[in-house]
Amino acid sequence: MKYLCLVYLSQENWSACPDATCFAFAEQLAASGRMLAAEPLHPVGTATTVRVRNGQMSMTDGPFAETKEQLAGFYLIDAKDLNEAVAVASKIPPAQYGSIEVRPVRELALV
């Protein structure tokens, strides 16, 4: 089953975990056959939020909501169950500085 591990960090801890550490973990995870994709994100100040209401599109600079921790990146993994996904998430290096949200990926229902 696919799980998305969302990495959240505060602005103060955005660069606390060195890229080399995250890269080494990603290589190890890929070698295990569990990593499907992983990418870091630029800081939230570079975000653009898009909304469509009544057929009209609007854009605003920045994130959708103000929060202490912001989405910093993700790992898309393959795990047998939630327990295995949580075990993988607990080893993601930025977990020491922020939090990792683990969510199962839902398959689209084609009717």
PDB file of C-alpha atoms in Angstrom:
ATOM      1  CA  MET A   1       0.000   0.000   0.000  1.00  0.00           C
ATOM      2  CA  LYS A   2       1.193   3.529  -0.712  1.00  0.00           C
ATOM      3  CA  TYR A   3       1.671   6.026   2.107  1.00  0.00           C
ATOM      4  CA  LEU A   4       2.583   9.694   1.861  1.00  0.00           C
ATOM      5  CA  CYS A   5       4.895  10.897   4.612  1.00  0.00           C
ATOM      6  CA  LEU A   6       4.566  14.675   4.802  1.00  0.00           C
ATOM      7  CA  VAL A   7       7.497  16.454   6.441  1.00  0.00           C
ATOM      8  CA  TYR A   8       6.557  19.548   8.466  1.00  0.00           C
ATOM      9  CA  LEU A   9       9.114  21.986   9.888  1.00  0.00           C
ATOM     10  CA  SER A  10       8.964  25.363  11.566  1.00  0.00           C
ATOM     11  CA  GLN A  11      10.643  28.294   9.842  1.00  0.00           C
ATOM     12  CA  GLU A  12      13.425  28.178  12.462  1.00  0.00           C
ATOM     13  CA  ASN A  13      14.208  24.518  11.708  1.00  0.00           C
ATOM     14  CA  TRP A  14      13.814  24.673   7.922  1.00  0.00           C
ATOM     15  CA  SER A  15      17.500  23.960   7.265  1.00  0.00           C
ATOM     16  CA  ALA A  16      18.318  22.163  10.529  1.00  0.00           C
ATOM     17  CA  CYS A  17      18.696  18.774   8.852  1.00  0.00           C
ATOM     18  CA  PRO A  18      21.537  18.785   6.302  1.00  0.00           C
ATOM     19  CA  ASP A  19      20.633  17.852   2.716  1.00  0.00           C
ATOM     20  CA  ALA A  20      23.348  15.179   2.746  1.00  0.00           C
ATOM     21  CA  THR A  21      21.637  13.436   5.684  1.00  0.00           C
ATOM     22  CA  CYS A  22      18.260  13.456   3.921  1.00  0.00           C
ATOM     23  CA  PHE A  23      19.863  12.270   0.671  1.00  0.00           C
ATOM     24  CA  ALA A  24      21.613   9.379   2.423  1.00  0.00           C
ATOM     25  CA  PHE A  25      18.325   8.309   4.036  1.00  0.00           C
ATOM     26  CA  ALA A  26      16.528   8.501   0.671  1.00  0.00           C
ATOM     27  CA  GLU A  27      19.224   6.326  -0.932  1.00  0.00           C
ATOM     28  CA  GLN A  28      18.853   3.751   1.849  1.00  0.00           C
ATOM     29  CA  LEU A  29      15.059   3.795   1.532  1.00  0.00           C
ATOM     30  CA  ALA A  30      15.292   3.415  -2.266  1.00  0.00           C
ATOM     31  CA  ALA A  31      17.674   0.469  -1.872  1.00  0.00           C
ATOM     32  CA  SER A  32      15.097  -1.234   0.365  1.00  0.00           C
ATOM     33  CA  GLY A  33      12.522  -0.961  -2.436  1.00  0.00           C
ATOM     34  CA  ARG A  34      10.110   1.075  -0.294  1.00  0.00           C
ATOM     35  CA  MET A  35      10.658   4.580  -1.718  1.00  0.00           C
ATOM     36  CA  LEU A  36       8.481   5.566  -4.663  1.00  0.00           C
ATOM     37  CA  ALA A  37       9.364   9.295  -4.642  1.00  0.00           C
ATOM     38  CA  ALA A  38      10.779  11.969  -2.346  1.00  0.00           C
ATOM     39  CA  GLU A  39      11.354  15.696  -2.772  1.00  0.00           C
ATOM     40  CA  PRO A  40      12.123  18.676  -0.555  1.00  0.00           C
ATOM     41  CA  LEU A  41      10.161  21.886  -1.045  1.00  0.00           C
ATOM     42  CA  HIS A  42      11.235  25.509  -1.084  1.00  0.00           C
ATOM     43  CA  PRO A  43      10.108  27.613   1.918  1.00  0.00           C
ATOM     44  CA  VAL A  44       6.435  28.491   2.221  1.00  0.00           C
ATOM     45  CA  GLY A  45       7.117  32.092   1.193  1.00  0.00           C
ATOM     46  CA  THR A  46       7.579  30.852  -2.377  1.00  0.00           C
ATOM     47  CA  ALA A  47       4.113  29.244  -2.474  1.00  0.00           C
ATOM     48  CA  THR A  48       1.138  30.383  -4.529  1.00  0.00           C
ATOM     49  CA  THR A  49      -2.349  29.280  -3.531  1.00  0.00           C
ATOM     50  CA  VAL A  50      -4.940  28.795  -6.282  1.00  0.00           C
ATOM     51  CA  ARG A  51      -8.692  28.672  -5.705  1.00  0.00           C
ATOM     52  CA  VAL A  52     -11.562  28.260  -8.153  1.00  0.00           C
ATOM     53  CA  ARG A  53     -14.989  29.406  -7.010  1.00  0.00           C
ATOM     54  CA  ASN A  54     -18.000  29.644  -9.297  1.00  0.00           C
ATOM     55  CA  GLY A  55     -15.725  29.137 -12.283  1.00  0.00           C
ATOM     56  CA  GLN A  56     -13.443  32.020 -11.318  1.00  0.00           C
ATOM     57  CA  MET A  57      -9.787  31.418 -10.491  1.00  0.00           C
ATOM     58  CA  SER A  58      -7.980  33.483  -7.877  1.00  0.00           C
ATOM     59  CA  MET A  59      -4.345  33.369  -6.762  1.00  0.00           C
ATOM     60  CA  THR A  60      -2.699  34.526  -3.569  1.00  0.00           C
ATOM     61  CA  ASP A  61       0.942  34.515  -2.604  1.00  0.00           C
ATOM     62  CA  GLY A  62       1.887  32.250   0.249  1.00  0.00           C
ATOM     63  CA  PRO A  63       0.300  29.240   1.896  1.00  0.00           C
ATOM     64  CA  PHE A  64      -3.372  28.458   2.346  1.00  0.00           C
ATOM     65  CA  ALA A  65      -3.197  28.909   6.129  1.00  0.00           C
ATOM     66  CA  GLU A  66      -0.812  30.332   8.685  1.00  0.00           C
ATOM     67  CA  THR A  67       0.693  27.552  10.769  1.00  0.00           C
ATOM     68  CA  LYS A  68       3.760  27.124  12.973  1.00  0.00           C
ATOM     69  CA  GLU A  69       4.976  24.099  11.016  1.00  0.00           C
ATOM     70  CA  GLN A  70       4.938  24.211   7.236  1.00  0.00           C
ATOM     71  CA  LEU A  71       5.124  21.507   4.588  1.00  0.00           C
ATOM     72  CA  ALA A  72       8.833  21.080   3.832  1.00  0.00           C
ATOM     73  CA  GLY A  73       8.795  17.962   1.655  1.00  0.00           C
ATOM     74  CA  PHE A  74       7.480  14.453   1.271  1.00  0.00           C
ATOM     75  CA  TYR A  75       8.336  10.796   0.894  1.00  0.00           C
ATOM     76  CA  LEU A  76       5.965   8.543  -1.034  1.00  0.00           C
ATOM     77  CA  ILE A  77       6.584   5.031   0.222  1.00  0.00           C
ATOM     78  CA  ASP A  78       5.303   1.517  -0.239  1.00  0.00           C
ATOM     79  CA  ALA A  79       4.591  -0.291   3.034  1.00  0.00           C
ATOM     80  CA  LYS A  80       2.618  -3.407   3.957  1.00  0.00           C
ATOM     81  CA  ASP A  81       0.551  -1.541   6.561  1.00  0.00           C
ATOM     82  CA  LEU A  82       0.345   1.582   8.715  1.00  0.00           C
ATOM     83  CA  ASN A  83       2.696   0.127  11.331  1.00  0.00           C
ATOM     84  CA  GLU A  84       5.450  -0.335   8.755  1.00  0.00           C
ATOM     85  CA  ALA A  85       4.783   3.147   7.310  1.00  0.00           C
ATOM     86  CA  VAL A  86       5.068   4.704  10.787  1.00  0.00           C
ATOM     87  CA  ALA A  87       8.308   2.794  11.388  1.00  0.00           C
ATOM     88  CA  VAL A  88       9.733   4.245   8.166  1.00  0.00           C
ATOM     89  CA  ALA A  89       8.457   7.738   9.024  1.00  0.00           C
ATOM     90  CA  SER A  90      10.146   7.609  12.427  1.00  0.00           C
ATOM     91  CA  LYS A  91      13.495   7.261  10.653  1.00  0.00           C
ATOM     92  CA  ILE A  92      13.032  10.252   8.327  1.00  0.00           C
ATOM     93  CA  PRO A  93      15.814  12.610   9.494  1.00  0.00           C
ATOM     94  CA  PRO A  94      13.764  15.856   9.760  1.00  0.00           C
ATOM     95  CA  ALA A  95      11.457  14.101  12.266  1.00  0.00           C
ATOM     96  CA  GLN A  96      14.051  15.190  14.857  1.00  0.00           C
ATOM     97  CA  TYR A  97      13.254  18.848  14.125  1.00  0.00           C
ATOM     98  CA  GLY A  98       9.569  18.822  13.149  1.00  0.00           C
ATOM     99  CA  SER A  99       6.884  16.236  12.478  1.00  0.00           C
ATOM    100  CA  ILE A 100       5.965  13.629   9.881  1.00  0.00           C
ATOM    101  CA  GLU A 101       2.318  13.144   8.935  1.00  0.00           C
ATOM    102  CA  VAL A 102       1.642   9.657   7.550  1.00  0.00           C
ATOM    103  CA  ARG A 103      -1.372   9.224   5.271  1.00  0.00           C
ATOM    104  CA  PRO A 104      -2.528   6.273   3.186  1.00  0.00           C
ATOM    105  CA  VAL A 105      -2.881   7.106  -0.488  1.00  0.00           C
ATOM    106  CA  ARG A 106      -6.432   6.612  -1.740  1.00  0.00           C
ATOM    107  CA  GLU A 107      -6.995   5.038  -5.132  1.00  0.00           C
ATOM    108  CA  LEU A 108      -9.459   6.901  -7.328  1.00  0.00           C
ATOM    109  CA  ALA A 109     -12.731   5.046  -7.784  1.00  0.00           C
ATOM    110  CA  LEU A 110     -13.388   4.762 -11.511  1.00  0.00           C
ATOM    111  CA  VAL A 111     -17.106   4.230 -12.001  1.00  0.00           C
TER     112      VAL A 111
END
